[in-house]
XYZ file of N, CA and C in Angstrom:
477
model
N 92.635 28.584 76.475
C 93.791 27.694 76.553
C 93.465 26.426 77.347
N 92.755 26.566 78.485
C 92.432 25.396 79.284
C 91.554 24.423 78.512
N 90.557 24.934 77.804
C 89.697 24.045 77.022
C 90.470 23.382 75.893
N 91.438 24.086 75.313
C 92.262 23.496 74.264
C 93.054 22.320 74.825
N 93.659 22.501 75.989
C 94.393 21.413 76.634
C 93.457 20.249 76.904
N 92.298 20.541 77.438
C 91.311 19.511 77.719
C 90.935 18.795 76.421
N 90.698 19.540 75.375
C 90.335 18.973 74.069
C 91.433 18.046 73.552
N 92.650 18.496 73.584
C 93.759 17.700 73.058
C 93.954 16.407 73.836
N 93.765 16.464 75.132
C 94.005 15.277 75.953
C 92.837 14.305 75.898
N 91.617 14.814 75.906
C 90.449 13.953 76.015
C 89.925 13.434 74.683
N 89.764 14.278 73.698
C 89.027 13.842 72.507
C 89.689 12.692 71.756
N 90.987 12.529 71.869
C 91.598 11.395 71.177
C 91.280 10.073 71.857
N 90.733 10.110 73.087
C 90.305 8.894 73.791
C 88.879 8.487 73.425
N 88.138 9.381 72.781
C 86.726 9.133 72.524
C 86.567 8.418 71.181
N 85.900 7.262 71.188
C 85.735 6.523 69.932
C 84.872 7.290 68.929
N 85.093 7.034 67.661
C 84.362 7.751 66.608
C 82.870 7.434 66.628
N 82.492 6.287 67.170
C 81.072 5.927 67.230
C 80.435 6.274 68.580
N 81.043 7.195 69.310
C 80.531 7.612 70.620
C 79.103 8.126 70.486
N 78.242 7.763 71.444
C 76.822 8.134 71.392
C 76.523 9.501 72.025
N 77.559 10.253 72.365
C 77.459 11.610 72.927
C 76.951 11.630 74.359
N 76.985 10.493 75.022
C 76.615 10.400 76.432
C 77.885 10.073 77.209
N 78.291 10.986 78.078
C 79.543 10.813 78.809
C 79.561 9.506 79.595
N 78.428 9.141 80.177
C 78.360 7.936 81.003
C 78.656 6.659 80.218
N 78.558 6.697 78.899
C 78.814 5.496 78.099
C 80.296 5.263 77.823
N 81.132 6.207 78.189
C 82.573 6.051 77.974
C 83.175 5.135 79.031
N 84.281 4.467 78.723
C 84.941 3.608 79.709
C 85.362 4.401 80.950
N 85.390 3.718 82.089
C 85.728 4.363 83.356
C 87.087 5.058 83.300
N 88.052 4.459 82.645
C 89.386 5.073 82.549
C 89.327 6.416 81.825
N 88.494 6.516 80.806
C 88.350 7.784 80.074
C 87.651 8.816 80.953
N 86.632 8.375 81.693
C 85.926 9.293 82.593
C 86.869 9.821 83.668
N 87.653 8.925 84.263
C 88.622 9.351 85.278
C 89.620 10.337 84.684
N 90.072 10.054 83.485
C 91.025 10.938 82.809
C 90.395 12.309 82.555
N 89.134 12.313 82.173
C 88.433 13.573 81.914
C 88.281 14.391 83.191
N 87.876 13.747 84.278
C 87.711 14.458 85.553
C 89.056 14.989 86.029
N 90.068 14.130 86.009
C 91.400 14.571 86.439
C 91.883 15.755 85.601
N 91.757 15.647 84.296
C 92.229 16.705 83.402
C 91.494 18.008 83.663
N 90.176 17.924 83.826
C 89.402 19.140 84.092
C 89.881 19.803 85.386
N 89.987 19.019 86.451
C 90.359 19.594 87.748
C 91.817 20.047 87.777
N 92.696 19.326 87.105
C 94.109 19.720 87.075
C 94.323 21.009 86.291
N 93.447 21.291 85.328
C 93.585 22.515 84.540
C 92.667 23.629 85.024
N 91.796 23.328 85.967
C 90.890 24.323 86.562
C 91.027 24.228 88.085
N 92.206 24.533 88.580
C 92.541 24.311 89.989
C 91.647 25.063 90.969
N 91.035 26.154 90.538
C 90.158 26.885 91.457
C 88.938 26.045 91.842
N 88.642 25.012 91.084
C 87.513 24.137 91.403
C 87.847 23.155 92.532
N 89.122 22.989 92.843
C 89.522 21.990 93.833
C 88.961 22.263 95.220
N 88.788 23.534 95.586
C 88.220 23.838 96.901
C 86.799 23.298 97.032
N 86.108 23.117 95.924
C 84.767 22.537 95.960
C 84.795 21.013 95.965
N 85.963 20.441 95.721
C 86.081 18.984 95.612
C 86.530 18.300 96.895
N 87.161 19.033 97.763
C 87.703 18.441 98.981
C 87.267 19.260 100.188
N 87.274 18.653 101.378
C 86.830 19.383 102.570
C 87.806 20.504 102.941
N 87.322 21.407 103.749
C 88.133 22.558 104.169
C 89.492 22.132 104.717
N 89.527 21.054 105.477
C 90.788 20.617 106.080
C 91.837 20.248 105.032
N 91.410 20.010 103.800
C 92.326 19.546 102.754
C 92.650 20.601 101.708
N 92.171 21.822 101.876
C 92.385 22.844 100.845
C 93.855 22.994 100.464
N 94.737 23.026 101.459
C 96.160 23.245 101.180
C 96.807 22.055 100.471
N 96.163 20.900 100.519
C 96.753 19.692 99.926
C 95.845 19.073 98.863
N 94.951 19.880 98.317
C 93.961 19.342 97.379
C 94.593 18.801 96.095
N 95.617 19.449 95.593
C 96.265 18.946 94.376
C 96.954 17.606 94.646
N 97.553 17.473 95.814
C 98.163 16.197 96.198
C 97.096 15.097 96.270
N 95.953 15.413 96.885
C 94.863 14.441 96.954
C 94.370 14.055 95.564
N 94.226 15.045 94.702
C 93.778 14.781 93.334
C 94.735 13.822 92.627
N 96.022 14.062 92.772
C 97.016 13.202 92.123
C 97.022 11.792 92.697
N 96.868 11.662 94.001
C 96.810 10.324 94.595
C 95.530 9.615 94.153
N 94.436 10.346 94.096
C 93.154 9.753 93.726
C 93.132 9.261 92.286
N 93.765 10.010 91.385
C 93.670 9.676 89.960
C 94.973 9.237 89.302
N 96.113 9.550 89.858
C 97.362 9.324 89.138
C 98.371 8.444 89.875
N 98.808 8.903 91.021
C 100.005 8.337 91.629
C 99.763 7.307 92.716
N 98.532 7.139 93.136
C 98.333 6.317 94.310
C 97.316 5.214 94.122
N 97.164 4.466 95.193
C 96.153 3.418 95.241
C 94.950 3.951 96.012
N 93.865 3.203 95.967
C 92.685 3.593 96.737
C 93.014 3.658 98.223
N 93.816 2.710 98.698
C 94.206 2.699 100.109
C 95.049 3.930 100.453
N 95.951 4.317 99.583
C 96.777 5.504 99.835
C 95.922 6.762 99.918
N 94.882 6.856 99.083
C 93.988 8.008 99.150
C 93.293 8.058 100.505
N 92.767 6.928 100.952
C 92.082 6.879 102.248
C 93.036 7.250 103.378
N 94.246 6.712 103.346
C 95.233 7.009 104.390
C 95.658 8.470 104.365
N 95.837 9.037 103.185
C 96.214 10.443 103.078
C 95.105 11.339 103.616
N 93.860 11.017 103.311
C 92.748 11.816 103.818
C 92.698 11.760 105.347
N 92.931 10.592 105.922
C 92.972 10.462 107.386
C 94.093 11.326 107.945
N 95.279 11.241 107.350
C 96.426 12.023 107.819
C 96.154 13.524 107.718
N 95.551 13.954 106.639
C 95.232 15.376 106.460
C 94.260 15.841 107.537
N 93.249 15.023 107.848
C 92.295 15.400 108.902
C 92.990 15.494 110.251
N 93.861 14.539 110.551
C 94.587 14.564 111.825
C 95.497 15.783 111.914
N 96.240 16.055 110.851
C 97.146 17.211 110.836
C 96.381 18.514 111.019
N 95.261 18.648 110.324
C 94.458 19.873 110.412
C 93.882 20.028 111.820
N 93.412 18.930 112.375
C 92.849 18.945 113.722
C 93.880 19.418 114.741
N 95.088 18.891 114.649
C 96.155 19.286 115.569
C 96.589 20.733 115.343
N 96.783 21.109 114.099
C 97.260 22.454 113.769
C 96.278 23.535 114.208
N 94.984 23.275 114.023
C 93.972 24.292 114.308
C 93.225 24.042 115.616
N 93.651 23.022 116.361
C 93.020 22.691 117.636
C 91.501 22.586 117.496
N 91.074 21.795 116.526
C 89.650 21.590 116.271
C 89.392 20.093 116.139
N 88.392 19.619 116.859
C 88.072 18.194 116.842
C 87.289 17.823 115.587
N 87.521 16.602 115.112
C 86.735 16.116 113.974
C 85.269 15.967 114.370
N 85.052 15.430 115.550
C 83.683 15.209 116.033
C 82.963 16.549 116.163
N 81.808 16.629 115.548
C 81.017 17.853 115.619
C 81.397 18.896 114.576
N 82.363 18.587 113.720
C 82.814 19.529 112.688
C 82.845 18.864 111.311
N 81.748 18.208 110.969
C 81.662 17.527 109.675
C 81.937 18.468 108.516
N 81.462 19.704 108.634
C 81.629 20.654 107.528
C 83.093 20.930 107.228
N 83.959 20.777 108.199
C 85.394 21.020 108.021
C 86.120 19.761 107.553
N 85.694 18.596 108.048
C 86.437 17.361 107.826
C 85.792 16.365 106.855
N 84.473 16.438 106.688
C 83.771 15.405 105.917
C 82.751 15.966 104.932
N 82.984 17.137 104.401
C 82.017 17.723 103.479
C 82.728 18.527 102.406
N 82.243 18.384 101.180
C 82.649 19.278 100.096
C 81.431 19.509 99.213
N 81.460 20.576 98.448
C 80.349 20.864 97.534
C 80.155 19.723 96.540
N 81.239 19.160 96.078
C 81.166 18.116 95.056
C 80.673 16.782 95.596
N 81.039 16.456 96.818
C 80.733 15.132 97.351
C 79.631 15.122 98.387
N 79.306 16.278 98.928
C 78.371 16.305 100.045
C 79.045 15.733 101.280
N 78.246 15.167 102.183
C 78.760 14.556 103.412
C 79.257 13.153 103.064
N 80.552 12.942 103.217
C 81.121 11.645 102.823
C 81.655 10.856 104.006
N 81.233 11.185 105.236
C 81.773 10.499 106.404
C 81.520 8.994 106.354
N 80.314 8.557 106.038
C 80.050 7.112 106.023
C 80.855 6.414 104.932
N 81.007 7.044 103.766
C 81.830 6.454 102.707
C 83.273 6.287 103.164
N 83.768 7.261 103.948
C 85.162 7.193 104.385
C 85.371 6.089 105.412
N 84.314 5.718 106.115
C 84.438 4.687 107.140
C 84.211 3.280 106.595
N 83.214 3.131 105.729
C 82.863 1.779 105.290
C 82.822 1.599 103.781
N 82.954 2.672 103.029
C 82.793 2.563 101.584
C 81.314 2.454 101.262
N 80.988 1.817 100.174
C 79.588 1.671 99.774
C 79.453 0.405 98.941
N 78.229 0.082 98.606
C 77.984 -1.087 97.772
C 77.297 -0.664 96.486
N 77.720 -1.271 95.389
C 77.089 -1.078 94.089
C 76.603 -2.457 93.673
N 75.326 -2.721 93.909
C 74.828 -4.080 93.739
C 75.458 -4.939 94.812
N 76.189 -5.957 94.422
C 76.866 -6.805 95.404
C 78.364 -6.510 95.483
N 78.805 -5.467 94.821
C 80.230 -5.119 94.791
C 80.527 -4.002 95.780
N 81.494 -4.229 96.647
C 81.911 -3.211 97.609
C 82.793 -2.182 96.917
N 82.497 -0.906 97.128
C 83.317 0.175 96.584
C 84.172 0.756 97.695
N 85.417 1.016 97.410
C 86.298 1.647 98.388
C 85.922 3.117 98.548
N 86.460 3.736 99.581
C 86.252 5.166 99.796
C 86.702 5.952 98.569
N 87.856 5.605 98.007
C 88.366 6.323 96.829
C 87.425 6.156 95.636
N 86.891 4.950 95.433
C 85.937 4.744 94.333
C 84.685 5.587 94.532
N 84.183 5.637 95.759
C 83.017 6.476 96.066
C 83.332 7.937 95.778
N 84.524 8.364 96.168
C 84.919 9.761 95.973
C 85.023 10.091 94.487
N 85.652 9.210 93.710
C 85.744 9.424 92.259
C 84.353 9.480 91.623
N 83.463 8.587 92.060
C 82.095 8.596 91.528
C 81.400 9.921 91.819
N 81.542 10.415 93.050
C 80.914 11.691 93.413
C 81.471 12.844 92.583
N 82.782 12.874 92.387
C 83.383 13.941 91.576
C 82.902 13.852 90.130
N 82.830 12.633 89.614
C 82.348 12.460 88.244
C 80.916 12.985 88.104
N 80.047 12.590 89.020
C 78.646 13.024 88.938
C 78.526 14.540 89.045
N 79.353 15.137 89.878
C 79.341 16.589 90.054
C 79.770 17.307 88.777
N 80.724 16.728 88.065
C 81.275 17.362 86.862
C 80.682 16.846 85.548
N 79.883 15.809 85.610
C 79.419 15.124 84.399
C 78.853 16.074 83.348
N 77.914 16.895 83.708
C 77.267 17.759 82.723
C 78.245 18.770 82.138
N 79.097 19.321 82.990
C 80.073 20.315 82.527
C 81.052 19.692 81.524
N 81.620 18.544 81.891
C 82.607 17.896 81.022
C 81.959 17.434 79.715
N 80.781 16.847 79.819
C 80.084 16.423 78.603
C 79.842 17.623 77.687
N 79.431 18.739 78.268
C 79.196 19.945 77.480
C 80.443 20.451 76.795
N 81.562 20.448 77.506
C 82.822 20.909 76.919
C 83.234 19.999 75.765
N 83.120 18.696 75.970
C 83.489 17.762 74.904
C 82.599 17.970 73.680
N 81.298 18.071 73.902
C 80.382 18.269 72.776
C 80.636 19.604 72.087
N 80.910 20.644 72.862
C 81.245 21.945 72.266
C 82.493 21.840 71.397
N 83.514 21.154 71.915
C 84.760 20.996 71.166
C 84.537 20.207 69.878
N 83.542 19.319 69.904
C 83.242 18.510 68.721
C 82.245 19.214 67.790
N 81.807 20.415 68.191
C 80.860 21.169 67.371
C 79.438 20.644 67.444
N 79.117 19.953 68.538
C 77.779 19.396 68.718
C 77.035 20.180 69.791
N 75.711 20.144 69.760
C 74.915 20.877 70.738
C 74.736 20.055 71.998
N 74.560 20.777 73.098
C 74.339 20.165 74.402
C 73.384 21.057 75.158
N 72.469 20.463 75.916
C 71.482 21.287 76.615
C 71.879 21.648 78.043
N 73.080 21.283 78.472
C 73.602 21.640 79.788
C 72.630 21.340 80.915
N 72.176 20.124 80.970
C 71.485 19.656 82.149
C 69.979 19.701 82.126
N 69.373 19.896 81.035
C 67.919 19.839 81.035
C 67.306 20.757 80.020
N 66.011 20.877 80.138
C 65.265 21.719 79.211
C 65.519 23.178 79.507
N 65.784 23.939 78.487
C 66.027 25.371 78.656
C 64.833 26.162 78.198
């Protein structure tokens, strides 16, 4: 059922002349694919956000991809870290694994403070976060799309 939902929502966005490489799709389609995958596979959210955000991961996902601005995502993440720190009496300093790490993004503390640069273009923290989630899910999502289209995929390399 989840793959059917994913298929119905995503495949109508893919042009008929698509080259079967997920990275060649427009950014809006990629964001839609990542959001759809995570919204329909909620158990994956714990791998997408730090421990301090587990209880609010769906809210973060929606702000990151649907309802908010990049600034709102950054502010919400700060608020979540502060709330968790106060509630659990644990300092952010010295606890990167709780406040600034997820399986999908790795250590994102520097991105949260200054963002990053792509060539000469500054990326916001939210843009960096979306990029990390996309890269983490790229092979999986590409495989699902190709499977739904009846095409073969090697799932990340030579088998």
